[in-house]
PDB file of C-alpha atoms and ligand atoms in Angstrom:
ATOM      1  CA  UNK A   1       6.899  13.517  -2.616  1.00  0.00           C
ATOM      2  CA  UNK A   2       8.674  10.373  -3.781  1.00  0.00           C
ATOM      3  CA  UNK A   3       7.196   8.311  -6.599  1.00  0.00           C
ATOM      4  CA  UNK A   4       7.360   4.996  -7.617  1.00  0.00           C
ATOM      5  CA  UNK A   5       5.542   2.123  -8.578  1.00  0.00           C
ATOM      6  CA  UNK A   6       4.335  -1.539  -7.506  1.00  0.00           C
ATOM      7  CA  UNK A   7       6.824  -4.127  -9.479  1.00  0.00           C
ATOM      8  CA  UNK A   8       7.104  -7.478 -10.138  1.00  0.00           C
ATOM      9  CA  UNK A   9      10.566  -9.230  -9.268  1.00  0.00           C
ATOM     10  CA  UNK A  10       9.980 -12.054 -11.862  1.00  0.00           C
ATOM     11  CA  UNK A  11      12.897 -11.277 -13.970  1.00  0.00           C
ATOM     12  CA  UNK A  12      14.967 -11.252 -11.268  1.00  0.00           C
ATOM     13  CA  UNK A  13      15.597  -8.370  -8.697  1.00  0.00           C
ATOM     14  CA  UNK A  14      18.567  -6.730 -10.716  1.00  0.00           C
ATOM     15  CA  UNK A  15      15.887  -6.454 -13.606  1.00  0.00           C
ATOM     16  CA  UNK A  16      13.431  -5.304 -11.134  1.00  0.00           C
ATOM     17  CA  UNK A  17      15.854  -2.573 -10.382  1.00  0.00           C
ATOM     18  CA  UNK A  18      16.326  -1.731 -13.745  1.00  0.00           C
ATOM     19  CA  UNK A  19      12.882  -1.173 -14.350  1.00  0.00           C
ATOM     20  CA  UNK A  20      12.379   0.966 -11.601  1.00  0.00           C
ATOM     21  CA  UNK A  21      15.069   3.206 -12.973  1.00  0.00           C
ATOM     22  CA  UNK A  22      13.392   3.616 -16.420  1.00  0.00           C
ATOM     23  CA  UNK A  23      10.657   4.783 -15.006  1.00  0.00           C
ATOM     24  CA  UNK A  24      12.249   7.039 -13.222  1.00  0.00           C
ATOM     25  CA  UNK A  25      11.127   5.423  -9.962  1.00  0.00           C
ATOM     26  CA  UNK A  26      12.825   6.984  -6.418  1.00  0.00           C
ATOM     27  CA  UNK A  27      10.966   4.204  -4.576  1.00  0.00           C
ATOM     28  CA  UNK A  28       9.409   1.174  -5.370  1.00  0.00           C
ATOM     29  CA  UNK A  29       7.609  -1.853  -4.026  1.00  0.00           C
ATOM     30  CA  UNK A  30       7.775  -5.384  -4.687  1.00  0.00           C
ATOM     31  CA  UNK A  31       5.878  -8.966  -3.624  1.00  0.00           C
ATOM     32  CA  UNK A  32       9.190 -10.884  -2.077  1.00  0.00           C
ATOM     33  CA  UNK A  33       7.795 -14.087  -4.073  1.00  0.00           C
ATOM     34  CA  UNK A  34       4.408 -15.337  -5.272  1.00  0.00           C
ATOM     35  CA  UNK A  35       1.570 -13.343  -3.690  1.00  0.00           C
ATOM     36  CA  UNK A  36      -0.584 -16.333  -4.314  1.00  0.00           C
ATOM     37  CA  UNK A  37       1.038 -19.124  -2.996  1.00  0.00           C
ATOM     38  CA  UNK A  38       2.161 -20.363   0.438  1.00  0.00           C
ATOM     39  CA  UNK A  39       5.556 -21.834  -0.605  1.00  0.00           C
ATOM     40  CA  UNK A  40       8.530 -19.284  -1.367  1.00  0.00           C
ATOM     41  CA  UNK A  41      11.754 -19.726  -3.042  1.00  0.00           C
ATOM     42  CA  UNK A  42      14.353 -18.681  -0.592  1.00  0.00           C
ATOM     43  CA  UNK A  43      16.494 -15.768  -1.561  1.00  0.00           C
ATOM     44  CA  UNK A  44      19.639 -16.072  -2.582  1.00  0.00           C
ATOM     45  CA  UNK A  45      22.150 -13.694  -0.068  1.00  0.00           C
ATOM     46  CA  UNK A  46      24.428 -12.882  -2.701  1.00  0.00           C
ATOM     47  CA  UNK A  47      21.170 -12.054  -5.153  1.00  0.00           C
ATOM     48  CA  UNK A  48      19.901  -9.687  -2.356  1.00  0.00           C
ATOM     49  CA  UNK A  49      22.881  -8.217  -1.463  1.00  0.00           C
ATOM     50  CA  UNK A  50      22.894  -6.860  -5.014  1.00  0.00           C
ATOM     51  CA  UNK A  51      19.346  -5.954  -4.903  1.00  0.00           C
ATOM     52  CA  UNK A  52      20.634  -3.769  -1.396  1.00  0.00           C
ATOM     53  CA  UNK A  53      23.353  -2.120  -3.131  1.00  0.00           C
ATOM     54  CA  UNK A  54      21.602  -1.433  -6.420  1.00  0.00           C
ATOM     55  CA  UNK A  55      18.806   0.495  -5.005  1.00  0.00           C
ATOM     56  CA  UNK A  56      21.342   2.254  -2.873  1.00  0.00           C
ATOM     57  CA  UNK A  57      23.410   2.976  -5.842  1.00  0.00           C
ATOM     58  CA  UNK A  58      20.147   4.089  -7.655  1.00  0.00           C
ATOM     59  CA  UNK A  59      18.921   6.344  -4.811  1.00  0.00           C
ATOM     60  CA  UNK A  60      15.694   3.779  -4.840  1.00  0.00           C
ATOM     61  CA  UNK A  61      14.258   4.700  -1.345  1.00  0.00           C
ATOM     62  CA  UNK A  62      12.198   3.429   0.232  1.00  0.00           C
ATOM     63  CA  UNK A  63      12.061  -0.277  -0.798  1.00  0.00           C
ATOM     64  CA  UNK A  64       8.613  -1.493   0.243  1.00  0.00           C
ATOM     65  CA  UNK A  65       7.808  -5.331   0.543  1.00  0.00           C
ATOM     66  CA  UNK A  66       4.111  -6.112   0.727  1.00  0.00           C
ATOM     67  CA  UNK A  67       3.233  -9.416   2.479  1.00  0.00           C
ATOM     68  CA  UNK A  68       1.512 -12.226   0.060  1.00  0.00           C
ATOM     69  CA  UNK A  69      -2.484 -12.014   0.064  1.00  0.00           C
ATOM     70  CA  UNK A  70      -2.933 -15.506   1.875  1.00  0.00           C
ATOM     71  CA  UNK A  71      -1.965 -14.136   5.313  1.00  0.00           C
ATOM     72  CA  UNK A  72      -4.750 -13.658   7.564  1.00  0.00           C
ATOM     73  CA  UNK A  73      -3.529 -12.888  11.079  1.00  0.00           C
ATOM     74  CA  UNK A  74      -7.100 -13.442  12.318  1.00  0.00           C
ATOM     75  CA  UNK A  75      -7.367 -16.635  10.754  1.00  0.00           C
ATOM     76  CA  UNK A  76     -10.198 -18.647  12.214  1.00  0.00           C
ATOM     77  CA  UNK A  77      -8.870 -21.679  10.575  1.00  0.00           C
ATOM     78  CA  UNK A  78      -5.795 -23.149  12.634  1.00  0.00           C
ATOM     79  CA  UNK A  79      -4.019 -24.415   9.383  1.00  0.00           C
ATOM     80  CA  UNK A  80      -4.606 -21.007   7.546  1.00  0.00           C
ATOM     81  CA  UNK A  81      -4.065 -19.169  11.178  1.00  0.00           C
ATOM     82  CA  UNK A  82      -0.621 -21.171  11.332  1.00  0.00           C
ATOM     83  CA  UNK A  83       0.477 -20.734   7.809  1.00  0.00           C
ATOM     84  CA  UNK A  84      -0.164 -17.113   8.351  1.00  0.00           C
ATOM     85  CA  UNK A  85       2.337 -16.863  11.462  1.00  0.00           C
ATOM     86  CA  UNK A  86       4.882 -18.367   9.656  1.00  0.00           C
ATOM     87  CA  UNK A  87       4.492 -16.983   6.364  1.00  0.00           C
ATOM     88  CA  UNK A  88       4.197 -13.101   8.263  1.00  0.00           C
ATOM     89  CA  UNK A  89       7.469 -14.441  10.064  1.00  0.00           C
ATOM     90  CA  UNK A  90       9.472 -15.135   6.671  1.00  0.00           C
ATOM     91  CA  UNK A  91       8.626 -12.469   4.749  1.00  0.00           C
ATOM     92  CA  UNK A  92       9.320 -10.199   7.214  1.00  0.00           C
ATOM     93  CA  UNK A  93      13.201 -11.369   7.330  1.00  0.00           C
ATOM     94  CA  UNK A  94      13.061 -11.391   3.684  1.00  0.00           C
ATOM     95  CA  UNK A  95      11.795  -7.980   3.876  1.00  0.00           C
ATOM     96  CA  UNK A  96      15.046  -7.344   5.591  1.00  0.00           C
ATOM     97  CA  UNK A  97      17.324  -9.060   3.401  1.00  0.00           C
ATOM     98  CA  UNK A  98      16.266  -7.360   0.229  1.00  0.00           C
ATOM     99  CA  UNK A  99      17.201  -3.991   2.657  1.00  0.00           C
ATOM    100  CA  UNK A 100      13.593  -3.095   3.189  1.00  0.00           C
ATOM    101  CA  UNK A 101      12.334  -0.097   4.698  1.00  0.00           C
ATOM    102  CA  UNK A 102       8.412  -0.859   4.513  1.00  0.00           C
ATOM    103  CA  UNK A 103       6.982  -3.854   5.040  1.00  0.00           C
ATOM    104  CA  UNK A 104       3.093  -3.788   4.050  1.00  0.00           C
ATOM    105  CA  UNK A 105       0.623  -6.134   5.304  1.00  0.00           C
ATOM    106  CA  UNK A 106      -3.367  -6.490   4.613  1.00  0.00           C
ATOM    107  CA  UNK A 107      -5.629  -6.463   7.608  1.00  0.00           C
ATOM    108  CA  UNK A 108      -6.827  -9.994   8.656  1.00  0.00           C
ATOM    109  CA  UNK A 109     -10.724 -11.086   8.256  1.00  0.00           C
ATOM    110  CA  UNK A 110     -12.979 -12.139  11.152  1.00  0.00           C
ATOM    111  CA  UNK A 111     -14.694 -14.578   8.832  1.00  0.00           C
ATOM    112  CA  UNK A 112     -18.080 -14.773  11.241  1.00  0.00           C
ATOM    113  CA  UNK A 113     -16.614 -14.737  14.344  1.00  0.00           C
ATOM    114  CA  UNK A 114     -17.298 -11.198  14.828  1.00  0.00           C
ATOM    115  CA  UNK A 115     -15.593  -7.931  14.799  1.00  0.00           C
ATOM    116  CA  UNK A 116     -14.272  -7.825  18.483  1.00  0.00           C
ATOM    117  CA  UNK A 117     -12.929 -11.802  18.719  1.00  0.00           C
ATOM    118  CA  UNK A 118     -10.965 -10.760  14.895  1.00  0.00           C
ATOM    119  CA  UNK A 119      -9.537  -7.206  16.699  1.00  0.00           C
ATOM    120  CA  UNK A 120      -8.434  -9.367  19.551  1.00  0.00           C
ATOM    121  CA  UNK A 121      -6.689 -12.306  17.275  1.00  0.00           C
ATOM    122  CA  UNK A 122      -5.387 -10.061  14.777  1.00  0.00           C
ATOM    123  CA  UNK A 123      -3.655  -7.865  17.737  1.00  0.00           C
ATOM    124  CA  UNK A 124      -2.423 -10.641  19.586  1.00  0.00           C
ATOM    125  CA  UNK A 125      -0.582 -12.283  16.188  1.00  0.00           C
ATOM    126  CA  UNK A 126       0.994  -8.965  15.977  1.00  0.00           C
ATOM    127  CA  UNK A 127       2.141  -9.043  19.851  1.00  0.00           C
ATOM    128  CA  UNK A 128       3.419 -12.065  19.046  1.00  0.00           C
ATOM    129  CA  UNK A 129       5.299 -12.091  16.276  1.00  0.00           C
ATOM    130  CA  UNK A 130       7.153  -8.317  16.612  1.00  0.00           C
ATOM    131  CA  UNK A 131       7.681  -8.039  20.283  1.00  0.00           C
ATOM    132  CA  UNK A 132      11.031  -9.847  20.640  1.00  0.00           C
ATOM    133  CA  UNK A 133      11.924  -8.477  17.149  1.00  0.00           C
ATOM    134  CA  UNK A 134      15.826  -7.112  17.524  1.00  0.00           C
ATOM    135  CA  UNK A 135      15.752  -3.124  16.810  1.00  0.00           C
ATOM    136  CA  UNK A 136      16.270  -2.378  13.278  1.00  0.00           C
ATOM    137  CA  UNK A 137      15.219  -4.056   9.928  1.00  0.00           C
ATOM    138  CA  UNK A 138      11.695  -2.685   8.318  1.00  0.00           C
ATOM    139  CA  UNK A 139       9.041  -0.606   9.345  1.00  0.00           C
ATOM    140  CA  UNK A 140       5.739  -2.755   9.829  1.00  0.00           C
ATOM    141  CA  UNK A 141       2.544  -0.882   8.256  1.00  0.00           C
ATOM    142  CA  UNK A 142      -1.154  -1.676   8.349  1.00  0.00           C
ATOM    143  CA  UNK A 143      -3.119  -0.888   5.206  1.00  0.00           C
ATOM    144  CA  UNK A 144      -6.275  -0.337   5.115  1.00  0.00           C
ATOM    145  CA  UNK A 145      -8.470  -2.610   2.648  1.00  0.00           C
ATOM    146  CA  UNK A 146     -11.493  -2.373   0.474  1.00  0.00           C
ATOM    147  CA  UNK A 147     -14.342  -4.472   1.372  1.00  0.00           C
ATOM    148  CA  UNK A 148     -16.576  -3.782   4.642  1.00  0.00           C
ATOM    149  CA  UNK A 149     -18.135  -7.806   5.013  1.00  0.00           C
ATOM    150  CA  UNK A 150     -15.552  -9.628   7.801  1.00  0.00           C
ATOM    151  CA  UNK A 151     -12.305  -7.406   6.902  1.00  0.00           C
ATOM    152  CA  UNK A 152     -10.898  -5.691   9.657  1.00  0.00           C
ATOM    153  CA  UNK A 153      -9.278  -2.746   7.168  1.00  0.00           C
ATOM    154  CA  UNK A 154     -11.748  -0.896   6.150  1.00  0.00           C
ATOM    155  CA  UNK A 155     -12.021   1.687   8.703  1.00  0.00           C
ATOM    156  CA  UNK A 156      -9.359   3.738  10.835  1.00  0.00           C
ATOM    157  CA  UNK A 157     -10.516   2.831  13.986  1.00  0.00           C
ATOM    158  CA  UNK A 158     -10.147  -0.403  14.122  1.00  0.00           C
ATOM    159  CA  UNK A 159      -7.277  -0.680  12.461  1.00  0.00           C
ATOM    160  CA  UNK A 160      -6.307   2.056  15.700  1.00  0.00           C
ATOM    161  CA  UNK A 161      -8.071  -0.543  18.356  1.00  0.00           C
ATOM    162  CA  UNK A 162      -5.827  -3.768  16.794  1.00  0.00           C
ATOM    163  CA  UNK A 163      -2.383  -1.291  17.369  1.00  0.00           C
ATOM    164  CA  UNK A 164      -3.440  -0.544  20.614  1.00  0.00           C
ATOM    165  CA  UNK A 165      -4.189  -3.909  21.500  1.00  0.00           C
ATOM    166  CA  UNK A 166      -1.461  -5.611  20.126  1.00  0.00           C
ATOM    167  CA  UNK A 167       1.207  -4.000  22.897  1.00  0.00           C
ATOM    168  CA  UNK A 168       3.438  -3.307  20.449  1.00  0.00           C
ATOM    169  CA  UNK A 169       1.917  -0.154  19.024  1.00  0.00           C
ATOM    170  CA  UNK A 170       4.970   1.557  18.964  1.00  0.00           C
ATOM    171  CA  UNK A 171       6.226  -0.732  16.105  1.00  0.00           C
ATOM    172  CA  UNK A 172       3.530  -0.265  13.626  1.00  0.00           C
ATOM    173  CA  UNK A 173       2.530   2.029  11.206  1.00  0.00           C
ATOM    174  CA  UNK A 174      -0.078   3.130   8.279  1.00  0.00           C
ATOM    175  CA  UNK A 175      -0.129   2.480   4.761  1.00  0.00           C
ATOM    176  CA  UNK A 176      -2.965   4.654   3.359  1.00  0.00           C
ATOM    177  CA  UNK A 177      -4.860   3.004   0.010  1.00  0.00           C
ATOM    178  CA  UNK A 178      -6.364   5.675  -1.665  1.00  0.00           C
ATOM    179  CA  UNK A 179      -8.833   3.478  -3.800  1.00  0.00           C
ATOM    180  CA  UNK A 180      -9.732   1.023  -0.545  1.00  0.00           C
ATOM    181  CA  UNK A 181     -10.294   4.164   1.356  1.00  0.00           C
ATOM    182  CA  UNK A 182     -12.653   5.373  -1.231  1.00  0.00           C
ATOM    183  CA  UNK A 183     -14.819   1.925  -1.853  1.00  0.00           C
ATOM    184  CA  UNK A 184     -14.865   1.384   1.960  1.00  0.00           C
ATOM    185  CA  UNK A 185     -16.907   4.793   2.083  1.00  0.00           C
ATOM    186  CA  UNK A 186     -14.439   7.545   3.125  1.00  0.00           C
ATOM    187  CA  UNK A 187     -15.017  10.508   0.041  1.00  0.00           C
ATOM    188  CA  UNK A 188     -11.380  10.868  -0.392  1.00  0.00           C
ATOM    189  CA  UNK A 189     -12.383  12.699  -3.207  1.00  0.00           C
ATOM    190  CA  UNK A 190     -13.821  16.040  -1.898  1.00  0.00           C
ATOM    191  CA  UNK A 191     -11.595  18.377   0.066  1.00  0.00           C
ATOM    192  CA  UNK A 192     -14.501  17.922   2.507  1.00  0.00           C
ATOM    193  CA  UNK A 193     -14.264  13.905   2.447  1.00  0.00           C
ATOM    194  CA  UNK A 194     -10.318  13.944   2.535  1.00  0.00           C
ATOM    195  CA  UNK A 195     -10.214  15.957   5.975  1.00  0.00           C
ATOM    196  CA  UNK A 196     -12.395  13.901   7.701  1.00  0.00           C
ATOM    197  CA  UNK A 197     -10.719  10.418   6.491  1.00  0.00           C
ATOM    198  CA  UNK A 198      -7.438  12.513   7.838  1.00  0.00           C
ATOM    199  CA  UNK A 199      -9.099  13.395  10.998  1.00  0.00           C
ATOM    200  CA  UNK A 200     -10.267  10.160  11.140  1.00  0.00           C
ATOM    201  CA  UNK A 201      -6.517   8.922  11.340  1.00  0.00           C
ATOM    202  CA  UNK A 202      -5.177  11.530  13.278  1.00  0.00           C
ATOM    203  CA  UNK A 203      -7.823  11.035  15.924  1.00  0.00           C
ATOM    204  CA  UNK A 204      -7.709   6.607  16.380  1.00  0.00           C
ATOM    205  CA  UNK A 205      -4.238   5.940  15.001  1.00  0.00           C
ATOM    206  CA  UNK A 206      -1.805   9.425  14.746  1.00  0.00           C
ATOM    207  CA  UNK A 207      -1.436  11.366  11.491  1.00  0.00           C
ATOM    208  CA  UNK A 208       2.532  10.613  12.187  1.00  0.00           C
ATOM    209  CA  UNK A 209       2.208   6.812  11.742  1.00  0.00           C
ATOM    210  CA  UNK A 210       1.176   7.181   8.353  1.00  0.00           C
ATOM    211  CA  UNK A 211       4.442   6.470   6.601  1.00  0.00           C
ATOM    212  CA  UNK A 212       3.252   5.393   3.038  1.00  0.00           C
ATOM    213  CA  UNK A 213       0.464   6.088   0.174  1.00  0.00           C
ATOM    214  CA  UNK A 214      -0.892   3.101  -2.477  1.00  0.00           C
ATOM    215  CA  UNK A 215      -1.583   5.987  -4.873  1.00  0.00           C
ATOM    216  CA  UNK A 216      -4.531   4.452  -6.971  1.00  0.00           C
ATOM    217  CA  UNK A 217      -7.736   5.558  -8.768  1.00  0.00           C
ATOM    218  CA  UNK A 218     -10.917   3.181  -8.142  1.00  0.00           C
ATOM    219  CA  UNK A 219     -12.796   2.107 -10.753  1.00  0.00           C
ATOM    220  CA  UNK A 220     -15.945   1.419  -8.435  1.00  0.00           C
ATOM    221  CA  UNK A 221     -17.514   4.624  -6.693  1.00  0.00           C
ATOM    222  CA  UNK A 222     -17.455   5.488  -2.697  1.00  0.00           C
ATOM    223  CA  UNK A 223     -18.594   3.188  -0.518  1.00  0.00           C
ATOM    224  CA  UNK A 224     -19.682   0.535  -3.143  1.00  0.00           C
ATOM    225  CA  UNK A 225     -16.406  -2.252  -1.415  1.00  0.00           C
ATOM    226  CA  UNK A 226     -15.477  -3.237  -5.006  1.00  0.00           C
ATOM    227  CA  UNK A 227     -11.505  -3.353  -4.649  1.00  0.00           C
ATOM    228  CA  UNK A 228     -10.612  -3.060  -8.480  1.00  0.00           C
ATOM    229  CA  UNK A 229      -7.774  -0.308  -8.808  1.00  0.00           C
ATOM    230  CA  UNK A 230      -7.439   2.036 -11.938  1.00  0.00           C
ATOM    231  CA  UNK A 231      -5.297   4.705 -14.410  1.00  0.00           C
ATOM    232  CA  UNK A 232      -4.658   8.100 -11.997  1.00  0.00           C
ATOM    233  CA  UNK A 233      -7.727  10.263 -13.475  1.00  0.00           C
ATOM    234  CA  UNK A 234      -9.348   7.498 -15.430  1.00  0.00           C
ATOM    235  CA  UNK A 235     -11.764   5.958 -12.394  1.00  0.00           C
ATOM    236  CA  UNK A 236     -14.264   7.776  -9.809  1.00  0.00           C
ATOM    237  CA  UNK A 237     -11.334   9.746  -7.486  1.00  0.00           C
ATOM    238  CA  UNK A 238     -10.505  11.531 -10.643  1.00  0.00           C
ATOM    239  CA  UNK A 239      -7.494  14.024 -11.394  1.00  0.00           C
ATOM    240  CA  UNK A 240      -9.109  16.817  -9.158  1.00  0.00           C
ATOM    241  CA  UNK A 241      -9.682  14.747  -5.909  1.00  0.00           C
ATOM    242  CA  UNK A 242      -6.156  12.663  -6.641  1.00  0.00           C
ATOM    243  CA  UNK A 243      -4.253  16.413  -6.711  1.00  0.00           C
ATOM    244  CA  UNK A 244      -5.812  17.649  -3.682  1.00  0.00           C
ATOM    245  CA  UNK A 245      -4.047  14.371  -2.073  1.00  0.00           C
ATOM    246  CA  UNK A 246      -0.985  14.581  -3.649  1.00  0.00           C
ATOM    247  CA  UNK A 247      -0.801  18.275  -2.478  1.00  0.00           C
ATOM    248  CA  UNK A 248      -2.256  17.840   0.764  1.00  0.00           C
ATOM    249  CA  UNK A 249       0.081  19.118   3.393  1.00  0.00           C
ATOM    250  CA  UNK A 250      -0.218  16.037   5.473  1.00  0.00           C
ATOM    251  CA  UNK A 251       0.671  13.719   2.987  1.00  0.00           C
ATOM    252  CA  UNK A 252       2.975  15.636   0.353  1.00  0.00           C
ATOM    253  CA  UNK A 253       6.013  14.313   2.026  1.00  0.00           C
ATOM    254  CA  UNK A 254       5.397  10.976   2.125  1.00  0.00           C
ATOM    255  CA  UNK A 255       6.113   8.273  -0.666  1.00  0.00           C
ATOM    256  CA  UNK A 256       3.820   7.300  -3.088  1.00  0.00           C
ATOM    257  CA  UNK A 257       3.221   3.859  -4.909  1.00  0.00           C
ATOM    258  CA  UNK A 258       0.835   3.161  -7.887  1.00  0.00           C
ATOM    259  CA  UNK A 259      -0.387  -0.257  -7.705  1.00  0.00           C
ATOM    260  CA  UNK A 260      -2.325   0.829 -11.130  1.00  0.00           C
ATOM    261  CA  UNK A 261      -3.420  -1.500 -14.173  1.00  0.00           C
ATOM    262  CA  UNK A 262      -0.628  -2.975 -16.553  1.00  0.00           C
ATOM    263  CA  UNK A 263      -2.526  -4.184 -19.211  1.00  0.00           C
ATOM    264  CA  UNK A 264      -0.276  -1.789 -21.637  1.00  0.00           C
ATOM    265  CA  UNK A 265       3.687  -1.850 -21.389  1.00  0.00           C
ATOM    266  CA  UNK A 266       3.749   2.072 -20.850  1.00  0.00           C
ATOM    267  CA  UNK A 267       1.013   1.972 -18.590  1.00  0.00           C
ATOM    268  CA  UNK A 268       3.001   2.815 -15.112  1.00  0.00           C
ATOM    269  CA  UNK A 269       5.213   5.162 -17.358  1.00  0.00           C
ATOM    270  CA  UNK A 270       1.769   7.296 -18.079  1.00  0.00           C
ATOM    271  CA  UNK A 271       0.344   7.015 -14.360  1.00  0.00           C
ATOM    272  CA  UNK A 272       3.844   8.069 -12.705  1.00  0.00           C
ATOM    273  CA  UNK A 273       3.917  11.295 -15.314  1.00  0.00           C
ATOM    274  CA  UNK A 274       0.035  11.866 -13.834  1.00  0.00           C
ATOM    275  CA  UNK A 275       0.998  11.553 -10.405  1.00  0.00           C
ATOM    276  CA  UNK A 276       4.289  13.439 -10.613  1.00  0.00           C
ATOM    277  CA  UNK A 277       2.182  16.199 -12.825  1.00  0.00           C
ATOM    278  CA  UNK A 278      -0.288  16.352 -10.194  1.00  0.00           C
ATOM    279  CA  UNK A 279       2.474  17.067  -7.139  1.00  0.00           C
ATOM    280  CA  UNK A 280       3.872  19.773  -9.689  1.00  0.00           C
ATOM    281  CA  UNK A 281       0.658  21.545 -10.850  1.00  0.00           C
ATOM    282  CA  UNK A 282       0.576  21.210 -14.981  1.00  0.00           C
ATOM    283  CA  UNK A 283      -1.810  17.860 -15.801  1.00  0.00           C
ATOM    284  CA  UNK A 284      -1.755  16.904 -19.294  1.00  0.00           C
ATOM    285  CA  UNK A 285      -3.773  13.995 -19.994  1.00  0.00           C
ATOM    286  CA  UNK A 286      -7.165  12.635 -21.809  1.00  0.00           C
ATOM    287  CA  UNK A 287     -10.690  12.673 -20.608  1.00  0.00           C
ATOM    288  CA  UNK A 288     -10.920  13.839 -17.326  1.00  0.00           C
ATOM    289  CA  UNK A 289      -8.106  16.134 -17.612  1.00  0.00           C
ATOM    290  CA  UNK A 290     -10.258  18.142 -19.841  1.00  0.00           C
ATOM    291  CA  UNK A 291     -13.406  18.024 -17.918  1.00  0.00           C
ATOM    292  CA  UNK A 292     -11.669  18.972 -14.880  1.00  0.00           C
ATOM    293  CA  UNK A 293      -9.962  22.213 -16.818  1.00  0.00           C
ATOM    294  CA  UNK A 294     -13.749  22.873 -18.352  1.00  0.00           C
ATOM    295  CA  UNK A 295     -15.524  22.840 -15.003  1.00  0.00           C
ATOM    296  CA  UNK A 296     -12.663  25.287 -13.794  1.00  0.00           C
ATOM    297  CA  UNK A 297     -13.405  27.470 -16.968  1.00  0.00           C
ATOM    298  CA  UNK A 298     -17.135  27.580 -16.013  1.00  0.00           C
ATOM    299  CA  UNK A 299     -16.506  29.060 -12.706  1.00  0.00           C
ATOM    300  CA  UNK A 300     -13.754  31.358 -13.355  1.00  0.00           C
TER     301      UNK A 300
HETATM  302 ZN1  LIG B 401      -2.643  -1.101  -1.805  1.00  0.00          ZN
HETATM  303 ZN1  LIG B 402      -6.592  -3.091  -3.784  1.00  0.00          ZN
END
């Protein structure tokens, strides 16, 4: 397993780099500019050349990009639905400026025009926009998302239909949320629950596209589509359920981000020492830690 963690680039991307490497980070994953706003600053080539060869130098692999929020590729709107082309379009060569190997986007949203028109749309923006792409340059990955309402994310199937649809299958991947998964109603927290999301994958989309995990506990319980991430062992996955996914032998291999809480300045420092403790076996840490080792106690 590689770890690393969701950071933000606004000191710069050196600093971002830096950062990565106090933590210990061997991969990490970064918004190329405001996730909030249409307009970007253009990169500087020099600035990302650096950013290339630091995270080279600092065996920081893979760099992830994930795509602003705003982009809807199913856009019913023709402004937003425009926007979103172009924006997809720009980060995506930023993506490979900065040397990425990821690129992460969010499903699109229907917004009332119903399930099948929003597969269609959203596969068709995708034909679009990677099937002249020139070989090389950053894998493309689906995630899945939180809420059930108009999103297309929230379950493995579709997300399957809009690959198969878009004709250009073979250039997309999965990015597996473990928090979305659990809100949108798949019990990634029993061993039970976590083979049948996995079967779920392996049977619409291919257990070998998945190529990346947003390692996050959820701070809502299954199936209740509240998207609010939290601490590794701290929310309703809890320490046991977030082991058996770190462990699981279809996913130990893969890299894993924590797009965790910040409110504290040592807060990813504790949640990569969970996550890495977890892959390893010996979990120190408060609260459910303790209940976890109890319940164990009880049965032994
Ligand atoms: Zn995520
Ligand atoms: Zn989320």
């Amino acid at each position: 397993m590689r770890a690393g963690a969701h950071l933000s680039i606004s000191h710069g991307l050196a600093r971002t780099v830096e950062e990565a490497v106090r933590l210990g980070c061997d991969t990490l994953q970064i918004f190329s500019g405001n996730p909030r706003g249409w307009r970007r600053k253009i990169i500087n080539p020099a600035e990302a050349e650096e950013f290339r060869l630091l995270c080279g130098r600092r065996g920081l692999d893979p760099v992830v990009v994930h795509t602003p929020y705003l982009i809807n590729l199913a856009a019913v709107d023709q402004e937003t639905f425009r926007k979103s082309l172009r924006a997809f379009a720009e980060d995506l060569e930023r993506a490979r400026l900065l040397g990425a190997g990821l690129f992460v986007t969010h499903m699109g949203y229907h917004r009332g025009e119903g399930m099948s028109a929003g597969i269609k749309k959203m596969a068709r923006s995708l034909g679009e926009l990677l099937k002249d792409r020139p070989p090389g340059g950053p894998r493309v990955l689906l995630e899945n998302t939180a809420t059930a309402g108009s999103s297309l994310g929230h379950s493995f199937p579709v997300i399957g239909e809009v690959m198969e649809k878009s004709g250009v299958a073979d250039r997309l991947y999965l990015c597996l949320d473990t928090c979305h998964a659990f809100v949108a109603g798949y019990d990634v927290a029993s061993a039970a629950g976590l083979d049948r999301a996995l079967a779920e994958i392996g049977e619409f989309i291919g257990l070998e596209k998945l190529k990346l995990v947003h390692f996050n506990d959820s701070r809502f319980g299954l199936a209740s589509g509240l998207d609010r991430h939290h601490h590794l062992g701290r929310g309703k996955i809890g320490l046991s359920g977030l082991r058996r996914i770190v462990r699981h032998r279809s996913l130990r291999s893969l890299p894993f981000i924590i797009e965790t809480p910040k409110e504290t300045p040592d807060a990813d420092s504790r949640n990569l020492k969970v996550l890495r403790s977890l892959a390893k076996g010996k979990v120190r840490s408060r609260g459910p830690a303790r209940k976890d080792a109890k319940r164990k106690a009880h049965r032994a």
